[in-house]
Short mmCIF file of C-alpha atoms in Angstrom, two decimals:
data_model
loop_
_atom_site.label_atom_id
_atom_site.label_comp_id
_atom_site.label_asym_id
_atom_site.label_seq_id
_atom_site.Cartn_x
_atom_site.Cartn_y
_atom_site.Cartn_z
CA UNK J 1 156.03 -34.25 -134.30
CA UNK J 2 155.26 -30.62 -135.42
CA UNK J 3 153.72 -29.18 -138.61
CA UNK J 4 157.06 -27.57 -138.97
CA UNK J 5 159.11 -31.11 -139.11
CA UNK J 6 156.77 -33.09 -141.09
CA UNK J 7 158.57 -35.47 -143.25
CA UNK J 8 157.36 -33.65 -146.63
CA UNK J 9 157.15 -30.52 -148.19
CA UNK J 10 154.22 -28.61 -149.51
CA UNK J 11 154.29 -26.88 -152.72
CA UNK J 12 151.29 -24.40 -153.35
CA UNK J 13 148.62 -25.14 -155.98
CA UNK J 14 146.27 -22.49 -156.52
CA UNK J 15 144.17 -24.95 -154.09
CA UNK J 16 145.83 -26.88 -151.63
CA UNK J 17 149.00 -28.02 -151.85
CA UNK J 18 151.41 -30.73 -153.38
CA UNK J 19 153.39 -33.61 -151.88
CA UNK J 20 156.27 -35.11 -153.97
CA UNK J 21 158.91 -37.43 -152.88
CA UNK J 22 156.91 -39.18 -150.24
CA UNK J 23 155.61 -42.64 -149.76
CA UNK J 24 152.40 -42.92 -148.47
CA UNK J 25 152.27 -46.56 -148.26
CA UNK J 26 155.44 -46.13 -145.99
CA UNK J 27 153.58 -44.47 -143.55
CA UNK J 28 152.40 -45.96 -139.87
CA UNK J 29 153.71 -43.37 -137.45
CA UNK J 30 150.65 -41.82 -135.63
CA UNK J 31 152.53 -38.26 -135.42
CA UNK J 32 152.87 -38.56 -139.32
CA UNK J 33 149.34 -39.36 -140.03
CA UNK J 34 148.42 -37.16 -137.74
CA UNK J 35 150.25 -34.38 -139.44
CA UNK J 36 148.70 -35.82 -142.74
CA UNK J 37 145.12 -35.04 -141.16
CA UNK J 38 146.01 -31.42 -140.07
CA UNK J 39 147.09 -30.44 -143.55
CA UNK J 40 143.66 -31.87 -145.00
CA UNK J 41 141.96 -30.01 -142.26
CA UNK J 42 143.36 -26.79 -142.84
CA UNK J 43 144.41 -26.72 -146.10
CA UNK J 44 141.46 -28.73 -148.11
CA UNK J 45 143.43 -30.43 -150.59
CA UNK J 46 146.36 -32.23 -150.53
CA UNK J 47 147.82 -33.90 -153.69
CA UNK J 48 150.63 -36.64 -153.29
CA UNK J 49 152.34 -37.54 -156.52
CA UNK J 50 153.90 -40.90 -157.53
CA UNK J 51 151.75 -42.97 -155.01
CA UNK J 52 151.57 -45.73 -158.50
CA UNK J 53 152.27 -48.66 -156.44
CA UNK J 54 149.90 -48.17 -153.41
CA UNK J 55 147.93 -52.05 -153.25
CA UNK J 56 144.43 -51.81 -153.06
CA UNK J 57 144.67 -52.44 -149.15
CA UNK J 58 147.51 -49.85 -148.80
CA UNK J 59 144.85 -47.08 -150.03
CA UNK J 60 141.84 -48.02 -147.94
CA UNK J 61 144.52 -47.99 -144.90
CA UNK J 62 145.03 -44.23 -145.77
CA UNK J 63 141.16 -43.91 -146.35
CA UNK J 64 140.61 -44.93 -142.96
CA UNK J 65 142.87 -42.75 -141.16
CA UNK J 66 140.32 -40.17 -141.47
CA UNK J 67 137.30 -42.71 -140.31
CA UNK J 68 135.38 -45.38 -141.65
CA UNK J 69 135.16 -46.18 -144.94
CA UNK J 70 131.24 -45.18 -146.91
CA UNK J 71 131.00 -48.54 -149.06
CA UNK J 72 130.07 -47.41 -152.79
CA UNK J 73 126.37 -48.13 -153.30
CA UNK J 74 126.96 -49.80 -156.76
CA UNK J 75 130.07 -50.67 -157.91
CA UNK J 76 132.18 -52.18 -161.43
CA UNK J 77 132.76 -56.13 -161.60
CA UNK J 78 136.84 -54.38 -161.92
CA UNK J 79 136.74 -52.31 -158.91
CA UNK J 80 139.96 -53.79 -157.13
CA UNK J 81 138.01 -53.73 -153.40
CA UNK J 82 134.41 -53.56 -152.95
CA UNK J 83 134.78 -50.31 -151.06
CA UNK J 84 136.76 -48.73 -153.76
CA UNK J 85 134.74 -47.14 -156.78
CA UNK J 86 136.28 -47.84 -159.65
CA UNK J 87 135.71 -45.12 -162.65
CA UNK J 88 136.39 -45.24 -166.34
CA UNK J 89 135.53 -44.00 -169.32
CA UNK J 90 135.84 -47.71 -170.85
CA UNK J 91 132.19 -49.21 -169.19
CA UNK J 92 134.25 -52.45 -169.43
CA UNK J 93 136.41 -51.73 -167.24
CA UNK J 94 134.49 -48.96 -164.54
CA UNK J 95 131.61 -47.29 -163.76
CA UNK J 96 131.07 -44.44 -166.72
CA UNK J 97 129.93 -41.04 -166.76
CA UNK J 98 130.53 -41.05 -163.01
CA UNK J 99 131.30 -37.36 -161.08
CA UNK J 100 129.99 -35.63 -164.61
CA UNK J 101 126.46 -34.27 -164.01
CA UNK J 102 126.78 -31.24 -161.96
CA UNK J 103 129.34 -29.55 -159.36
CA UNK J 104 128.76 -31.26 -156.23
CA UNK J 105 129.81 -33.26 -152.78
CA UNK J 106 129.66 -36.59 -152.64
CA UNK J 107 126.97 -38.67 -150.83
CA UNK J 108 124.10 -35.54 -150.73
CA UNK J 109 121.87 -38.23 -150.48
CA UNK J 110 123.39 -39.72 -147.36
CA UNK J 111 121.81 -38.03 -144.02
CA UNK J 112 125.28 -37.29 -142.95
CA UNK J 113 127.88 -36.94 -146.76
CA UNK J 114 131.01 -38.32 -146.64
CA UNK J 115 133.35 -36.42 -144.99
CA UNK J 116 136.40 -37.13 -147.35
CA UNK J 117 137.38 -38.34 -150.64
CA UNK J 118 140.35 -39.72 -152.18
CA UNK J 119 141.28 -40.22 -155.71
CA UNK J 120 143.50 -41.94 -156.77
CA UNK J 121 144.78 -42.45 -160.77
CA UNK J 122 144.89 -45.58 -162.24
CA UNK J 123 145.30 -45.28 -165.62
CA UNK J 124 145.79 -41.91 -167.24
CA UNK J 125 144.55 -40.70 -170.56
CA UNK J 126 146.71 -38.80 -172.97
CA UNK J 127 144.64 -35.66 -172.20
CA UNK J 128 145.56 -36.04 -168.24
CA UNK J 129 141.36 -35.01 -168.25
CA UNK J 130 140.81 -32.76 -165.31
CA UNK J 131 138.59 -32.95 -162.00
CA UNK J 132 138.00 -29.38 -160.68
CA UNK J 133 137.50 -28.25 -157.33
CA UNK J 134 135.78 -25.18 -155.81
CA UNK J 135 136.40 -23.97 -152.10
CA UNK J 136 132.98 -23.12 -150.69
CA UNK J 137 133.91 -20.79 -147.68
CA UNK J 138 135.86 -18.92 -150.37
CA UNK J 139 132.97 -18.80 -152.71
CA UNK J 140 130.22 -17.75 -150.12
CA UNK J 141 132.99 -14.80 -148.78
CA UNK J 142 132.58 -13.44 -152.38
CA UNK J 143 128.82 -13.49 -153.07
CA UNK J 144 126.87 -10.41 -152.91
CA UNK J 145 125.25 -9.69 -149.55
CA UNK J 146 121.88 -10.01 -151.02
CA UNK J 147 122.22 -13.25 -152.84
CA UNK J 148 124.09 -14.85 -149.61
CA UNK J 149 120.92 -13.98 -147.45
CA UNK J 150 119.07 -16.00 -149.95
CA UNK J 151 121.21 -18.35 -150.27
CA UNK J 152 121.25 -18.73 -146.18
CA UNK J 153 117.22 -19.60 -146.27
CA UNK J 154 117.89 -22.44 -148.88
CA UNK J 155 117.38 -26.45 -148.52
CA UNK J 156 118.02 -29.15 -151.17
CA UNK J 157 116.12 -32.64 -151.57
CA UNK J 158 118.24 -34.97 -153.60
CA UNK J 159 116.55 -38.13 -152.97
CA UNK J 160 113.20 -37.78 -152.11
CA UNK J 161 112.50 -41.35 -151.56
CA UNK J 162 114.25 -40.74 -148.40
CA UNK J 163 113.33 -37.60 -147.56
CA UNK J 164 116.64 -36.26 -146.98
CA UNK J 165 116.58 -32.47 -147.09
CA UNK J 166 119.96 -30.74 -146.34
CA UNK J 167 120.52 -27.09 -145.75
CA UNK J 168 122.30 -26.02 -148.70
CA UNK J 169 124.52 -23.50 -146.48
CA UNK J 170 125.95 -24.83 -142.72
CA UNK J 171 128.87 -24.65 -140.62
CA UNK J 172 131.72 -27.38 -140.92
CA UNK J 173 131.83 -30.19 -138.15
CA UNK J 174 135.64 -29.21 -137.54
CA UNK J 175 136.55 -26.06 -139.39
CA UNK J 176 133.23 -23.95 -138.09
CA UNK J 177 133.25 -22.73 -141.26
CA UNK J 178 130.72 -21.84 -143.76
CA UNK J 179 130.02 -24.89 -146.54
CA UNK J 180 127.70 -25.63 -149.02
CA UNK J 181 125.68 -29.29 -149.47
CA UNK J 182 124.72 -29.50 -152.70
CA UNK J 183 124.74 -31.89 -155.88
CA UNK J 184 123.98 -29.59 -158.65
CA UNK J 185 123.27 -33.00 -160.76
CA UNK J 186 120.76 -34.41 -158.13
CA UNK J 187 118.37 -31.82 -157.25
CA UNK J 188 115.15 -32.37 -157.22
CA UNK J 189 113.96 -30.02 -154.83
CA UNK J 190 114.55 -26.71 -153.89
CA UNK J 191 112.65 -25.29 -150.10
CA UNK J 192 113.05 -21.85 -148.80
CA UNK J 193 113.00 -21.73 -145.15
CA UNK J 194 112.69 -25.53 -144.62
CA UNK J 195 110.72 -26.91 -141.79
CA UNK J 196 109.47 -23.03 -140.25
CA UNK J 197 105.78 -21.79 -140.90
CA UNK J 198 107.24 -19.75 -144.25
CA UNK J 199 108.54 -22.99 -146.27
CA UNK J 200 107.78 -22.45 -150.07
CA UNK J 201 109.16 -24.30 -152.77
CA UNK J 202 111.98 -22.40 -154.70
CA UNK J 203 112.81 -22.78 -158.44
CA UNK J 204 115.17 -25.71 -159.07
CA UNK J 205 115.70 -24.79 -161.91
CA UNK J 206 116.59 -20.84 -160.38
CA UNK J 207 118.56 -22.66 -157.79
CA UNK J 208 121.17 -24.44 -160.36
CA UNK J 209 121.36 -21.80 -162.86
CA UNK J 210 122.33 -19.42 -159.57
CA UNK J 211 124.86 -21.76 -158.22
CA UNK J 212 126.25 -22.41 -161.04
CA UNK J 213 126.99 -19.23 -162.54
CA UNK J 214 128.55 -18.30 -159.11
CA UNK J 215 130.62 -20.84 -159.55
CA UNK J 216 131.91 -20.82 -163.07
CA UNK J 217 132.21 -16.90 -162.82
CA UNK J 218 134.15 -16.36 -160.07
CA UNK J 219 138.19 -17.11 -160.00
CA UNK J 220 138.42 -19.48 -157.54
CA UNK J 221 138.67 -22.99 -159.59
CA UNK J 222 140.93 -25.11 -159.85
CA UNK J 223 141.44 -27.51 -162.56
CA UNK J 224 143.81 -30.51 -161.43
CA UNK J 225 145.57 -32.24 -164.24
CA UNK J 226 146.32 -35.38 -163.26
CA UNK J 227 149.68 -37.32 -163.64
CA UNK J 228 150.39 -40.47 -163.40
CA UNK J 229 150.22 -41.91 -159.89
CA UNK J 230 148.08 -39.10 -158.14
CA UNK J 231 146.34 -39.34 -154.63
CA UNK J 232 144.50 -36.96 -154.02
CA UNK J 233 142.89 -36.00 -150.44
CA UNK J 234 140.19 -33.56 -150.38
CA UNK J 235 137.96 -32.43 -147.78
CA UNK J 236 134.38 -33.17 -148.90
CA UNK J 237 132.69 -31.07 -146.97
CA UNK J 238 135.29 -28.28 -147.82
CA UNK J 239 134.96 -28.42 -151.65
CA UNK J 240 132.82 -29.20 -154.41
CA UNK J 241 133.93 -30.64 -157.87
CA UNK J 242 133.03 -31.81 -161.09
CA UNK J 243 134.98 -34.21 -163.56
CA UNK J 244 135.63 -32.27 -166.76
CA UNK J 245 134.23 -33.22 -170.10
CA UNK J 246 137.11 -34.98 -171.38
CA UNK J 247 137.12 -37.23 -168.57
CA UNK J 248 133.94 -38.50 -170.62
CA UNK J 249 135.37 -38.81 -174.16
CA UNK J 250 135.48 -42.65 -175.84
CA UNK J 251 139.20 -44.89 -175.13
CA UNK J 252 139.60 -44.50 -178.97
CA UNK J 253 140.14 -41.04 -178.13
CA UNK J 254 142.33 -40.38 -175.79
CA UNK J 255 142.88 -43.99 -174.60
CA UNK J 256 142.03 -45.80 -171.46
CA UNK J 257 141.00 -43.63 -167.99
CA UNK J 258 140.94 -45.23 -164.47
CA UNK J 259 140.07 -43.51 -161.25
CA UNK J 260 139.52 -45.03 -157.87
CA UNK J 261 137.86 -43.56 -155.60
CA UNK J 262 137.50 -43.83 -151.78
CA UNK J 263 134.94 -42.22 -149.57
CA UNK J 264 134.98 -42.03 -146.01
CA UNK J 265 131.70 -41.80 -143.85
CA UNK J 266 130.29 -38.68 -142.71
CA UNK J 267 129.82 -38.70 -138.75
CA UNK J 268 127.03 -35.53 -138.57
CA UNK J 269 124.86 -34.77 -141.17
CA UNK J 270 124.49 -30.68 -141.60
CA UNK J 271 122.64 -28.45 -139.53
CA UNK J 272 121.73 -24.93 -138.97
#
């Protein structure tokens, strides 16, 4: 089966593309899933609506069509799986506060980050509160030529008691390329020419305030509103995100907010 007779359509976002009328949990043809992988690979993001009855077993099956499945390191007594991450803004009922503290990938402090996510809506607030996604390659094609040789000599610690060091720009495992590492939230060290004879430290603080201006300035965003019964497939390596800051406000707000989330294990951590 083709790209050009997959069972679905795709309807443009400004990043990636929708899915309606289709039932993932439905699906168990290899050509399908296979077409299912393509349009993640090439496309970033994919966003299937109306996926509301997927069982928790139903959406680690999809999860693991792209590999294995990266087992949260701490989870909510309420997660429905205990390699689903379950995310609220009730602490009752999910892990709070959770995707909030800077744009990022997951897993930077994993020697090799996931290589996908999936997130999926369980119960939505009234203000449908936003995640937002940034394409790197996109983002590193508009910098200036100056700050993107800078930005080329860069490496980011994020957990030193591991002494995991990533390069903060590298070439996707599948794509080729150009991505970004980085978890603007869990810095805590910033190297310049890592591992040569002219390392130096580099301002953290520099680095985030650079990064994120880039970032919030440019036009490239995209603010996904969810509705009821989202899954969402995004390439992690691809894209970096941030929940919004209503995701965070109180139940007696804007009522209750469930996501669960999915990651799938990196196989090759970055390199130069």
């Amino acid at each position: 089966m083709e790209p050009d007779t997959r069972p679905y359509t795709l309807h443009p976002l400004k990043l990636g593309f929708e899915v309606t009328d289709f039932d993932l949990s439905k699906v168990k043809d290899p050509a399908v899933i296979k077409i299912i992988k393509n349009d993640v690979k090439e496309h970033s993001l994919l966003v299937f609506r109306n996926q509301g009855t997927l069982t928790p077993e139903e959406y680690l099956e999809i999860g693991a069509w792209f590999g294995d499945i990266e087992p949260p390191i701490l989870n909510h007594e309420k997660a429905p799986h205990k390699d689903i991450f379950r995310i609220s803004n009730d602490c009752s009922q999910g892990m709070t506060r959770a995707g909030f503290s800077g744009w990022h990938i997951d897993g930077t402090y994993h020697p090799a980050p996931p290589s996908h996510s999936l997130y999926r809506i369980v119960e939505l607030p009234t203000n449908r509160a936003a995640t937002s996604f940034i394409p790197f390659t996109a983002l590193l094609d508009s910098l200036p030529h100056e700050k993107r040789k800078v930005w080329d000599t860069l490496w980011t610690g994020t957990d030193d008691a591991k002494g995991i060091v990533h390069p903060l720009i590298y070439r996707h495992p599948e794509t080729g390329k150009p991505v970004m590492c980085v978890h603007l939230g869990l810095v805590d060290h910033v190297y310049q020419n890592y591992g040569t004879p002219q390392q130096k430290d580099f301002s953290t603080h520099e680095f985030i305030e650079d990064i994120y201006e880039a970032i919030v300035s440019s036009d490239l965003i995209y603010h996904h509103e969810y509705q009821t019964g989202d899954l969402i497939i995004s390439d992690n390596l691809a894209l970096g995100h941030i929940a919004s800051e209503e995701t965070q406000l109180p139940r007696s707000q804007i009522g209750l907010r469930i996501m669960d989330r999915i990651n799938v294990a990196g196989k090759k951590g970055p390199e130069k």
